[in-house]
Amino acid sequence: MLSSQLKFPCAKKLSHSPYKYTEFILAKSTTNTITIMSCLLQLLSFFLIISSAASIQTPKHYVVYMGSSAGETAESDHLQLLSTVIPREERERISITNHYNHALRGFSAMLTDDEASELSGRNGVVSVFPDSILQLHTTRSWDFLDDNSNPKLNHGSYLPHKSTYDVIIGMIDTGIWAESPSFKDEGMGEIPKRWKGVCMEGPDFKKSDCNRKLIGARYYNVMHASNGNNTTQMRVDKSPRDTVGHGTHTASIAAGAIVANASYHGLAQGTARGGSPFFRIAAYKVCSEDGCPGSTILKAIDDAVKDGVDIISISIGTSAFLQPDFLKDPIAIGAFHAEQMGVMVVCSGGNEGPDPFTVTNAAPWIFTVAASNIDRGFHSKVLLGNGRIFQGSAINFSNLTRTETYPLAYGKDIAAKYSPIPEARSCYPGSLDPEKVKGKIIVCFDGFPVVSRTIKKLVAEDAKAKGLILINENDESAPFDSGPFPFTEVGTTIGYKILKYIKSNKNPSAIILPTVEIPGIKPAPVVAYFSSRGPSVLTENILKPDIMAPGVAILGAITPKDEEETASDGVKPGGYALESGTSMACPHVTGASALVKSVHPKWTSSMIRSALMTTATVYDNMRKPVTNGSASFATPHEMGVGEISPVKALNPGLVFETTTEDYLRFLCYNGSPEKTIRSMSKTKFKCPTKSSDDLISNINYPSISISKLEKSIGFLTIKRSVTNVGHPNVTYTSTVQAPMGMKVKVIPKKITFLENVKRVSFKVLFDGSEASSGYNFGSITWSAAQYSVRTVFAVNVE
């Protein structure tokens, strides 16, 4: 807009610039001093105008974080603070969007960059950061966990009885569909008296929709796009009702009631259940289809703690490449204060694998979850015209049969005019000729990661294709649900055989058959290809992810809206669907944590986390080490300490207690100022005299990670302490599983617990002088009688 008002004889246009004139040059005619001065004055004038425009700032939504709460803080105090930075003539902006006053102090409001900067320097303000939009990390799984940890277990025999401690799980997600059978309250007792939450009403949600199972439901003013009258408008759903389906699905995994004969179009048929039918659920709707504002997530965490939940489950996160510092991350901030108040927070680790440094939600006070498959597959066969049959992976409900085949074509051979071959071979939007596609089954590569399988399917559908065979060059992914459209996905080995058939036949043809369920898949678990990997980009001295749980093709409750979209085959889905992601793995760990909490109600969050981590399994259902999608042995950066074994965690023997002081020292070592840490903790905490990043390895965590072990320094000492929660008089003996060349010593080798000795310290010494450079992985196991307490380590040798 500015450039159209300016005329510069000494300027030329750059086509790629956002401004009309951005590069100033002296033309050949401007050689005299007067002309040169004239051009320089024009240049000065231009930048003065640009500078003036930049000073007119548009207010944006910011979060103002003020540390730990010392009791209820009046909203008027925060309004008063706002009035000191917002000009009097703009007093209408002196309003608060979210007010945090229970677990933490602070607020969110509309501020300019300058106003935010000024507030960040005020006394009592820990950090001020823009409100980011985070994204969702989108039955048989519980039985599989039981089987893999104890093959002799009768399914359901370890479900906590309804007389055990009433665990309340707060699901921070897209809301909930209360009418699902997964949230029936049959057989449940009265709501715990400690519950202080509410069941908020909306146009489509009544208080009576809550019950003794779904005991609370809140919604927040989250804007999202709404289409109507050929226009897109922003609106707010003032209701806890789930219109996306994600929150309903995750809640049913964590704590769903027992539902017999649940299935998705007949697939995965069986009894659906969560961690226990007697866990309570409170739903906090913070997301829409367009994402989840960080300020709202922070408000929901604050409310959940105030309401009285025991565990918070969050299957949401930011991009791995946009991770903010811990003190500018709304989930990390909220989780820190929840932990201070005795509430455990479990989070998904993200779906940006298999690249390293992609794990998110990696603060040490967050229980971070990776995803795996279970022993069940969904296959869709491809029948070629020459009689060959290949097995692909997919969830489709097509009505195609073996009796009729269709012409088969490779994407690059049916490209639209002028389309680049790489785009056509990958079904890139606009790259295919609809006339050449119509009536054919097409073959494309899964290239261009920014173009999802959903978009590729739509490209094929819109061009009237009869089906799509997708060649996945990574050879591993979660099965894609294409609904009634014929679709299957194959690896490169099969893919190139299909392409060879196309090339060698004048009239190639094929058919894609509907999906069939394959039980008893081996090996399982396997690390999901999409599951984000460690180490954390924010600190490598805490091993992340922490643990792994089922997250591939998991059956869970859905909304009727989802049913309408998938019922084109005429078969009613039955209120359940198969979804994949660390979003699905997270509520499995939430449910397992709730199971341990129900048996040990006085255990802290860190004790529960430790119990699950030290009893996790690293073996699959073939009794071999867990692998990844490339069939290589999985590392702790892929699966954490291993796959959860909920039943074993009920009696772990020893636990690592990570205290608030450990977390405060972590913040010191990570570079946070002492003044800031005191504001966060409302204590007079003093950072250790020596505070450096490498000391993070010494906080009392259930795993060990060392980001840098120099070969020349000899032994590096790491300290840990364990608390006995098993037999009172017992001696544990340590065994070490170390990689070749690495020397690992445990001092002492034996530790003894007596009636009056509950907590014992030990040291682990690492020497990498003869080890391979890079990360080395191993474990230390303390054994006594029926107990086996395993601590995984990851050491980067340089």
C-alpha positions in Angstrom: 0.0 0.0 0.0 2.8 2.4 0.9 4.7 1.8 -2.3 1.8 2.8 -4.6 2.0 6.3 -3.1 5.7 6.8 -3.9 7.4 7.7 -7.2 11.2 7.1 -7.3 13.2 7.8 -10.5 16.2 6.4 -8.6 14.5 3.1 -7.7 13.8 -0.2 -9.5 11.3 -2.8 -8.7 12.2 -6.3 -7.4 9.5 -8.8 -8.4 9.9 -10.9 -5.3 9.6 -8.1 -2.9 6.6 -7.3 -0.8 7.1 -3.6 -1.5 6.9 -2.1 -5.0 10.3 -0.3 -4.6 12.9 -1.9 -2.4 16.3 -1.5 -4.2 17.7 2.0 -4.8 20.2 2.5 -7.6 21.8 5.4 -9.3 20.8 5.4 -12.9 23.4 6.3 -15.5 21.9 9.8 -15.9 22.2 10.5 -12.2 25.9 11.3 -12.2 25.9 14.9 -10.9 26.0 15.8 -7.3 22.6 17.4 -7.2 20.9 14.3 -8.6 22.8 12.0 -6.3 21.7 14.1 -3.3 18.1 14.0 -4.6 18.2 10.3 -4.7 19.7 10.0 -1.2 16.9 12.3 0.1 14.4 10.0 -1.6 16.0 7.0 0.0 15.9 8.7 3.5 12.2 9.7 2.9 11.3 6.2 2.0 12.8 4.6 5.1 11.2 7.2 7.3 7.8 6.3 5.9 8.5 2.6 6.3 9.8 3.2 9.9 6.6 5.2 10.7 4.4 2.4 9.4 6.3 -0.2 11.4 5.7 1.9 14.6 2.0 1.5 14.2 1.7 -1.9 15.8 -1.3 -4.2 15.7 -2.2 -5.7 19.1 -1.8 -9.5 19.3 -2.8 -12.0 21.9 -0.1 -12.4 24.6 0.3 -14.6 27.7 1.7 -12.8 30.8 3.1 -15.4 33.1 3.8 -14.3 36.7 4.9 -17.4 38.5 3.4 -19.5 41.2 0.1 -18.5 42.8 0.1 -17.5 46.4 -3.7 -17.7 46.7 -6.5 -16.2 44.7 -5.4 -13.1 42.7 -8.0 -10.5 41.9 -8.5 -9.9 38.2 -8.6 -6.1 39.0 -4.9 -6.4 39.9 -4.0 -7.6 36.5 -6.3 -4.9 34.9 -4.4 -2.3 36.8 -1.1 -3.7 35.5 -2.5 -3.6 31.9 -3.5 0.1 32.3 0.1 1.0 33.0 1.2 0.0 29.5 -1.9 0.5 27.3 -2.5 4.2 26.3 -5.4 5.9 27.8 -7.0 6.6 24.4 -7.1 2.8 23.8 -8.6 1.9 27.2 -11.1 -0.4 25.4 -8.2 -2.8 25.1 -7.8 -3.0 28.9 -9.4 -6.4 29.2 -8.3 -9.9 30.1 -9.0 -12.9 28.0 -7.8 -15.6 30.4 -7.1 -15.1 34.1 -4.8 -17.6 35.9 -5.1 -17.6 39.6 -5.0 -21.0 41.2 -2.0 -23.2 40.3 -0.2 -20.2 38.7 -0.6 -16.5 38.4 -1.0 -14.5 35.2 -3.3 -13.6 32.4 -3.6 -13.2 28.6 -4.6 -10.1 26.8 -4.3 -8.1 23.5 -1.0 -6.3 23.5 1.3 -4.6 21.0 4.9 -5.9 20.8 6.2 -2.8 22.6 3.6 -3.2 25.4 4.5 -6.8 25.8 8.2 -5.9 25.9 7.5 -3.3 28.6 5.5 -5.7 30.7 8.2 -8.4 30.5 10.5 -6.1 32.4 8.1 -5.4 35.3 8.7 -6.8 38.7 6.8 -10.1 39.3 6.6 -11.0 35.6 8.4 -14.2 34.7 7.8 -14.1 30.9 5.6 -12.6 28.3 5.1 -14.5 25.0 2.7 -14.6 22.0 -0.3 -16.9 22.2 0.7 -19.7 19.9 -1.7 -22.1 18.2 -0.8 -25.7 19.1 -2.0 -28.8 17.2 -3.6 -32.1 18.1 -1.2 -35.1 17.9 -3.7 -37.2 16.0 -10.0 -52.1 23.0 -7.6 -54.5 21.9 -4.7 -52.3 22.9 -5.2 -52.8 26.6 -5.4 -56.5 26.2 -2.2 -56.5 24.2 -0.4 -54.6 27.0 -1.6 -57.2 29.5 -0.6 -60.0 27.2 2.9 -58.6 26.5 3.7 -57.9 30.1 2.2 -61.1 31.5 1.1 -63.8 29.0 -0.7 -65.7 31.7 -3.0 -62.8 32.7 -6.7 -63.2 32.2 -7.9 -60.1 30.5 -9.5 -57.6 32.8 -8.5 -59.5 36.0 -6.3 -56.5 37.2 -8.9 -53.9 36.6 -9.2 -51.9 39.9 -12.4 -52.7 41.8 -14.8 -49.8 42.2 -14.0 -49.6 45.9 -10.4 -48.4 45.2 -9.4 -44.8 45.2 -11.5 -42.7 42.8 -9.1 -41.4 40.2 -10.2 -38.3 38.3 -8.7 -37.7 34.8 -8.8 -34.3 33.2 -8.8 -34.6 29.4 -7.6 -31.3 27.8 -8.7 -31.7 24.2 -11.6 -31.0 21.8 -14.4 -31.7 24.2 -16.5 -34.8 24.5 -19.5 -36.6 23.1 -21.3 -37.5 26.3 -23.8 -39.9 24.8 -21.1 -42.5 23.7 -21.5 -45.8 25.5 -17.9 -45.4 26.6 -19.0 -42.8 29.1 -21.9 -44.6 30.7 -21.8 -44.6 34.5 -23.4 -48.0 35.2 -22.1 -49.5 38.5 -20.2 -46.3 39.5 -20.6 -44.8 43.0 -21.2 -41.3 44.1 -18.9 -38.5 42.7 -16.0 -37.9 45.1 -16.7 -35.1 47.5 -13.3 -33.5 46.7 -14.5 -32.7 43.2 -15.1 -29.0 42.8 -15.6 -28.8 39.0 -18.6 -27.9 36.9 -20.6 -29.2 34.0 -21.0 -26.2 31.8 -24.1 -26.0 29.6 -24.4 -24.9 26.0 -27.1 -24.9 23.3 -26.4 -28.6 22.6 -25.1 -29.7 26.0 -27.0 -29.9 29.3 -25.9 -30.5 32.9 -27.8 -33.8 32.7 -25.3 -34.9 30.0 -22.7 -35.3 32.8 -23.0 -38.3 35.1 -21.0 -40.3 37.6 -18.5 -41.2 34.9 -18.3 -37.9 33.0 -18.3 -35.7 36.1 -17.2 -32.4 34.6 -17.1 -30.5 31.3 -15.8 -27.1 30.5 -15.5 -25.1 27.3 -13.5 -22.0 26.5 -13.9 -19.2 23.9 -11.9 -20.8 21.1 -12.4 -19.2 17.7 -12.6 -21.4 14.6 -13.6 -21.0 10.9 -17.2 -21.7 10.0 -18.4 -21.9 6.4 -21.9 -20.5 5.5 -23.5 -18.5 2.8 -20.4 -18.9 0.6 -18.3 -17.1 3.2 -15.9 -18.2 5.9 -16.5 -16.6 9.3 -14.9 -17.0 12.7 -17.1 -18.2 15.5 -17.0 -19.8 19.0 -18.7 -23.0 20.0 -20.1 -22.2 23.4 -20.4 -25.8 24.4 -18.2 -28.7 25.8 -19.6 -30.9 23.0 -16.9 -32.4 20.8 -17.4 -31.6 17.1 -13.9 -32.8 16.0 -13.9 -36.3 17.6 -10.4 -36.3 18.9 -11.3 -35.6 22.6 -14.0 -38.3 22.6 -11.5 -40.8 21.2 -8.7 -40.0 23.6 -11.1 -40.0 26.6 -12.4 -43.4 25.8 -8.9 -44.8 25.5 -7.9 -43.4 28.9 -10.9 -44.3 31.0 -13.7 -45.6 28.8 -16.4 -47.9 30.2 -16.6 -51.6 29.1 -18.4 -51.7 25.8 -19.1 -55.2 24.2 -18.9 -55.8 20.5 -17.4 -52.5 19.6 -15.9 -52.2 16.2 -15.2 -50.0 13.2 -17.3 -51.3 10.2 -16.7 -54.8 11.7 -12.9 -54.3 12.1 -11.2 -54.6 15.5 -14.3 -56.1 16.9 -14.3 -56.9 20.6 -14.7 -55.3 24.0 -13.6 -51.7 24.1 -12.4 -50.3 27.4 -10.1 -47.8 28.9 -7.6 -48.2 31.7 -10.5 -48.9 34.1 -14.3 -48.6 33.7 -14.4 -46.9 37.2 -12.1 -43.9 36.5 -13.8 -40.5 36.4 -13.5 -38.1 33.4 -13.5 -34.3 33.3 -13.4 -32.8 29.8 -11.9 -29.4 29.0 -12.6 -28.2 25.5 -9.6 -26.1 24.4 -9.4 -27.0 20.7 -11.3 -26.5 17.5 -10.6 -27.8 14.0 -8.2 -24.9 13.6 -6.0 -25.7 16.6 -5.5 -25.1 20.3 -4.5 -21.7 21.7 -1.7 -22.0 24.2 -3.4 -19.4 26.5 -6.5 -21.5 26.6 -4.6 -24.7 27.4 -2.9 -22.9 30.3 -6.3 -21.8 31.6 -7.7 -25.3 31.3 -4.7 -26.7 33.3 -5.3 -24.1 36.0 -9.0 -25.0 36.1 -8.3 -28.7 36.2 -6.0 -28.4 39.2 -8.6 -26.2 40.9 -11.4 -28.7 40.1 -9.6 -31.5 41.8 -8.3 -33.8 39.0 -5.5 -36.3 39.8 -4.0 -36.7 36.3 -4.1 -34.4 33.3 -3.9 -35.9 29.8 -2.8 -33.6 26.9 -2.5 -35.0 23.3 -1.5 -31.6 21.9 1.8 -29.9 21.1 3.8 -27.5 19.0 6.0 -28.2 16.0 9.4 -29.6 16.9 11.0 -26.8 15.0 9.1 -24.1 16.8 9.6 -25.2 20.3 9.8 -22.3 22.7 11.9 -22.2 25.9 10.3 -24.0 28.8 9.3 -20.7 30.4 7.5 -19.6 27.3 5.7 -22.9 26.6 2.1 -22.9 28.0 2.0 -26.7 28.4 5.4 -26.8 30.2 4.4 -23.8 32.5 1.0 -25.3 33.3 2.4 -28.8 33.9 5.1 -27.4 36.2 2.5 -25.8 38.5 0.2 -28.8 38.3 3.1 -31.0 39.5 3.7 -28.5 42.3 0.1 -29.0 43.3 0.3 -32.8 43.2 -1.3 -33.3 39.8 0.4 -35.5 37.2 0.6 -34.4 33.5 0.9 -36.9 30.7 1.6 -35.6 27.2 2.1 -36.9 23.7 5.6 -36.6 22.3 4.6 -35.6 18.7 4.2 -37.2 15.3 7.2 -35.8 13.4 9.4 -38.9 13.4 11.5 -40.7 12.4 13.9 -37.7 12.4 15.9 -37.1 15.6 15.4 -34.0 17.8 11.7 -34.0 17.0 10.2 -34.9 20.4 8.1 -32.2 22.1 6.5 -31.7 25.5 10.0 -32.7 26.9 10.1 -30.9 30.2 11.3 -33.2 33.0 8.0 -32.7 35.0 6.0 -34.0 32.0 5.5 -37.7 31.3 6.3 -37.8 27.6 4.9 -40.6 25.4 6.0 -42.3 22.2 3.8 -44.5 20.0 3.9 -48.1 19.0 1.8 -50.6 17.1 -0.1 -53.6 18.6 -0.4 -57.2 17.4 -3.1 -56.4 14.8 -2.9 -55.3 11.2 -5.3 -54.0 8.6 -4.5 -55.2 5.1 -5.9 -54.5 1.7 -4.8 -56.7 -1.2 -3.9 -55.7 -4.7 -4.7 -58.2 -7.5 -2.9 -57.5 -10.7 -4.2 -58.6 -14.1 -1.5 -61.2 -14.4 -2.8 -63.0 -11.3 -0.2 -61.8 -8.9 -1.4 -60.7 -5.4 0.3 -58.2 -3.2 -0.6 -57.2 0.3 -0.9 -53.6 1.2 -1.8 -51.7 4.4 -5.0 -49.7 4.6 -8.5 -49.2 6.1 -10.9 -49.1 3.2 -14.5 -50.3 2.8 -14.7 -50.4 -1.0 -17.3 -52.4 -2.8 -14.8 -53.7 -5.4 -14.6 -57.5 -5.8 -12.3 -60.0 -7.6 -14.8 -60.3 -10.5 -13.9 -57.1 -12.3 -10.5 -55.3 -12.8 -9.8 -51.8 -13.9 -7.0 -50.2 -16.0 -3.9 -49.5 -14.0 -1.7 -46.4 -14.6 1.4 -44.8 -13.1 1.0 -41.1 -12.1 3.8 -39.8 -14.3 2.2 -41.5 -17.4 -1.1 -39.7 -16.9 0.3 -36.3 -16.1 -1.4 -33.1 -17.1 0.3 -30.9 -19.7 3.4 -29.1 -18.4 3.2 -30.9 -15.1 6.7 -31.7 -13.7 7.2 -35.5 -13.5 8.1 -35.5 -9.7 4.7 -33.9 -9.0 2.7 -36.3 -11.3 4.4 -39.4 -9.8 3.4 -38.2 -6.4 -0.3 -37.3 -7.1 0.5 -33.6 -6.4 -2.7 -31.5 -6.7 -3.2 -30.3 -10.3 -0.5 -32.6 -11.7 -2.7 -35.3 -13.2 -4.9 -35.1 -16.4 -8.5 -35.9 -15.3 -9.3 -37.4 -18.6 -6.5 -39.9 -18.4 -7.2 -40.7 -14.8 -10.9 -41.3 -15.1 -11.9 -45.0 -14.6 -8.4 -46.1 -13.7 -6.6 -47.3 -10.6 -3.6 -45.1 -10.3 -0.2 -45.7 -8.7 1.7 -42.8 -7.0 4.6 -42.4 -4.7 4.2 -40.9 -1.3 6.6 -38.0 -2.2 6.2 -34.3 -1.1 5.7 -34.7 2.7 3.6 -31.5 2.8 1.0 -33.3 0.6 -0.8 -35.7 3.0 -2.3 -39.1 2.0 -5.8 -37.5 2.5 -5.0 -34.9 -0.2 -3.6 -37.5 -2.6 -6.8 -39.5 -2.1 -8.8 -36.5 -2.9 -6.8 -35.8 -6.0 -7.6 -39.3 -7.2 -11.3 -39.1 -6.2 -11.8 -35.7 -7.8 -10.3 -37.1 -11.1 -12.8 -40.0 -11.0 -10.1 -42.6 -10.4 -11.3 -46.1 -9.4 -8.7 -46.4 -6.7 -5.2 -45.4 -5.5 -2.1 -47.5 -4.8 0.4 -45.5 -2.8 4.1 -46.5 -2.7 5.5 -45.5 0.6 9.3 -45.1 0.2 9.8 -45.3 3.9 8.1 -48.8 3.9 6.3 -48.0 7.2 3.4 -46.0 8.3 0.1 -46.2 10.1 -2.8 -47.6 8.1 -4.7 -44.8 6.3 -8.5 -44.7 6.6 -9.8 -43.9 3.1 -13.5 -44.7 3.9 -15.3 -46.3 0.9 -12.6 -45.2 -1.6 -10.4 -48.1 -2.8 -6.9 -47.4 -1.4 -3.9 -49.4 -0.3 -0.3 -48.6 0.6 2.7 -50.7 -0.2 6.4 -50.5 0.4 9.0 -49.9 -2.3 9.8 -53.6 -3.0 6.2 -54.3 -3.9 5.7 -50.9 -5.5 8.5 -51.4 -8.0 7.1 -54.8 -8.9 3.7 -53.2 -9.7 5.5 -50.5 -11.7 7.4 -53.2 -13.6 4.1 -54.9 -14.4 2.7 -51.6 -15.7 5.7 -51.0 -17.9 5.8 -54.5 -19.4 2.1 -54.9 -20.2 0.1 -53.1 -22.9 -3.1 -53.1 -20.9 -2.2 -53.4 -17.3 -5.1 -53.9 -14.9 -5.7 -54.3 -11.1 -8.3 -54.4 -8.3 -8.0 -53.2 -4.7 -9.9 -55.3 -2.2 -11.6 -54.2 1.0 -9.6 -54.3 4.2 -9.4 -57.4 6.3 -8.1 -57.6 9.9 -5.0 -59.7 10.5 -4.7 -60.7 14.2 -1.5 -61.9 15.9 0.9 -59.7 14.0 4.5 -60.3 14.9 6.7 -58.6 15.9 4.7 -56.2 18.2 5.2 -53.7 19.6 7.2 -51.9 17.0 8.0 -48.2 17.3 5.6 -46.2 15.1 7.4 -44.6 12.1 5.7 -41.3 12.8 6.5 -41.2 16.5 8.8 -38.2 17.3 12.3 -39.1 18.3 14.7 -37.8 20.9 16.9 -36.4 22.1 15.1 -33.1 23.0 16.3 -30.1 21.2 15.9 -28.1 24.5 18.1 -30.4 26.6 19.8 -33.7 25.8 20.5 -34.4 29.5 17.0 -35.6 30.2 16.1 -38.7 28.2 13.0 -38.1 26.1 10.5 -39.6 25.2 10.0 -41.3 28.5 8.0 -44.3 27.5 6.1 -45.9 24.7 2.5 -47.1 24.4 0.1 -48.3 21.6 -0.7 -45.5 19.1 -1.4 -47.2 15.7 -4.9 -48.0 14.6 -6.4 -47.8 18.1 -10.2 -48.3 18.5 -12.0 -45.5 20.3 -15.2 -43.7 20.6 -16.1 -41.0 17.9 -18.8 -38.4 17.3 -21.8 -39.0 15.1 -20.3 -36.5 12.7 -17.4 -38.9 12.1 -19.9 -41.7 11.6 -21.7 -39.8 8.8 -18.4 -39.2 7.0 -17.4 -42.9 7.1 -20.7 -44.7 6.6 -20.9 -44.5 2.8 -20.6 -48.3 2.5 -24.0 -48.6 4.2 -22.5 -50.3 7.3 -23.0 -48.5 10.5 -19.6 -47.9 12.2 -21.1 -48.4 15.7 -19.8 -45.2 17.3 -16.1 -46.3 17.2 -13.2 -45.6 14.8 -9.5 -46.5 14.4 -7.1 -43.6 14.8 -3.3 -43.3 15.0 -0.8 -40.9 16.6 1.0 -40.2 19.8 -2.4 -38.7 20.7 -3.6 -42.3 21.1 -0.5 -43.4 22.9 -0.8 -40.6 25.5 -4.1 -41.7 27.0 -2.9 -45.3 27.3 -0.2 -44.0 29.7 -2.7 -41.7 31.4 -4.9 -44.8 32.0 -1.9 -46.8 33.2 -0.9 -44.0 35.5 -4.5 -43.8 36.9 -4.3 -47.6 37.5 -1.2 -47.2 39.6 -2.7 -44.1 41.4 -5.9 -46.1 42.2 -3.8 -48.8 44.0 -1.3 -46.3 45.6 -3.3 -43.1 46.2 -0.5 -41.5 48.3 2.2 -41.9 45.6 3.4 -38.7 44.0 3.5 -38.1 40.3 7.2 -38.9 40.0 6.7 -42.2 41.9 4.0 -43.3 39.5 6.1 -42.3 36.5 9.1 -44.1 38.0 7.0 -47.3 38.6 5.9 -47.3 34.9 9.4 -46.5 33.6 11.4 -49.0 35.6 9.0 -51.9 34.8 8.6 -51.2 31.1 9.4 -54.0 28.7 12.0 -53.8 25.9 10.9 -57.1 24.3 8.2 -57.8 21.7 5.8 -60.7 21.4 8.5 -62.9 19.9 10.6 -62.3 23.1 13.1 -60.3 21.0 14.3 -56.7 21.5 11.8 -54.2 20.3 12.5 -52.9 16.8 11.6 -49.8 14.8 10.0 -49.6 11.4 13.3 -50.3 9.7 13.6 -53.6 11.6 16.6 -52.3 13.5 16.7 -52.5 17.3 14.9 -49.5 18.8 16.9 -47.1 20.9 15.8 -45.1 24.0 15.6 -42.0 21.8 12.8 -43.8 19.9 10.9 -45.7 22.6 12.1 -44.1 25.8 12.7 -46.9 28.4 10.3 -49.3 26.6 6.6 -50.2 26.3 4.4 -49.7 29.4 3.5 -52.8 31.5 0.7 -51.4 33.7 0.3 -54.5 35.8 4.0 -54.8 36.7 4.0 -51.1 37.6 1.7 -51.8 40.5 4.5 -53.4 42.4 7.8 -51.9 41.2 9.9 -52.5 44.4 11.9 -49.3 44.1 11.0 -45.8 42.8 13.0 -42.7 41.9 11.4 -39.7 43.5 12.0 -36.6 41.5 11.2 -33.7 43.8 10.2 -30.0 43.2 13.8 -29.1 44.3 15.1 -31.4 41.5 13.0 -29.4 39.0 14.2 -26.1 40.4 17.8 -27.2 40.1 17.0 -28.3 36.6 15.9 -24.7 35.8 19.1 -23.3 37.3 21.2 -25.7 35.3 19.2 -24.9 32.2 20.0 -21.2 32.6 16.9 -19.7 34.2 17.7 -16.7 36.6 17.4 -17.4 40.3 14.9 -14.6 40.7 12.7 -16.2 38.1 12.8 -19.6 39.8 11.8 -18.0 43.1 8.8 -16.4 41.4 7.8 -19.8 40.0 8.2 -21.6 43.2 7.3 -19.0 45.8 10.3 -20.0 47.8 13.7 -18.6 48.7 15.4 -21.2 46.7 19.1 -20.6 45.9 20.7 -22.0 42.7 23.8 -24.1 43.4 27.1 -22.1 43.1 28.0 -24.2 40.1 25.2 -24.3 37.6 25.7 -25.8 34.1 23.8 -27.8 31.6 25.8 -31.0 32.2 24.6 -31.1 35.8 21.1 -31.8 34.6 22.1 -35.4 34.3 22.2 -35.5 38.1 18.6 -34.7 38.9 17.0 -37.8 40.3 15.2 -39.0 37.2 14.3 -42.7 36.5 16.6 -42.7 33.4 20.0 -41.2 32.7 21.1 -39.1 29.8 24.5 -37.5 29.3 24.8 -35.2 26.3 28.6 -35.1 26.3 31.1 -37.6 27.7 34.6 -36.8 26.5 36.9 -39.8 25.9 39.8 -38.1 27.6 38.2 -37.3 31.1 38.0 -40.8 32.4 35.1 -41.7 34.6 32.1 -39.3 34.9 30.0 -39.8 38.1 26.2 -39.6 38.1 24.2 -39.7 41.3 20.8 -41.3 42.0 18.7 -42.3 45.0 15.9 -44.8 45.2 13.0 -45.3 47.6 11.8 -48.7 48.7 8.1 -49.3 48.2 8.3 -53.1 48.4 9.4 -55.5 51.1 10.8 -53.7 54.1 14.0 -55.8 54.6 15.6 -56.5 51.3 18.9 -56.3 49.5 19.1 -55.4 45.8 22.0 -56.3 43.5 23.0 -54.3 40.4 23.8 -55.7 37.0 24.9 -53.6 34.1 24.2 -54.0 30.4 26.7 -51.7 28.7 27.6 -51.2 25.0 30.9 -52.5 23.7 33.8 -50.4 24.8 32.0 -48.4 27.5 32.9 -49.0 31.1 30.1 -48.6 33.6 30.5 -49.1 37.4 27.7 -49.0 40.0 28.8 -48.0 43.6 27.8 -49.8 45.8 27.0 -52.9 43.8 24.4 -53.9 46.5 22.0 -51.7 48.4 20.1 -52.8 51.5 16.8 -51.5 52.9 15.6 -52.0 56.5 12.5 -51.0 58.4 14.1 -47.6 59.2 16.1 -47.3 55.9 13.7 -46.4 53.1 15.9 -44.3 50.8 19.4 -45.2 49.6 21.8 -43.4 47.2 24.2 -44.8 44.7 26.6 -43.6 42.0 27.0 -44.7 38.4 30.4 -44.1 36.8 30.8 -43.9 33.0 34.0 -44.1 31.0 33.8 -43.8 27.2 37.5 -43.8 26.4 37.2 -47.0 24.4 33.5 -46.6 23.3 32.3 -45.7 19.9 31.7 -42.0 19.3 28.0 -40.9 19.3 25.2 -42.1 21.5 25.7 -45.3 23.4 22.8 -47.0 25.1 22.5 -49.5 28.0 20.8 -50.2 31.3 21.4 -50.8 35.0 19.0 -53.3 36.8 18.5 -53.6 40.5 17.2 -57.1 41.3 15.8 -58.7 44.5 13.4 -61.6 44.8 10.5 -60.8 42.4 11.6 -57.3 41.8 13.6 -56.0 38.7 14.1 -52.2 38.6 15.6 -51.1 35.3 17.2 -47.7 34.6 18.1 -46.9 30.9 21.0 -44.7 30.0 22.0 -42.8 26.9 25.5 -41.4 26.7 26.9 -39.3 23.9 30.7 -40.0 23.6 32.8 -37.4 22.0 
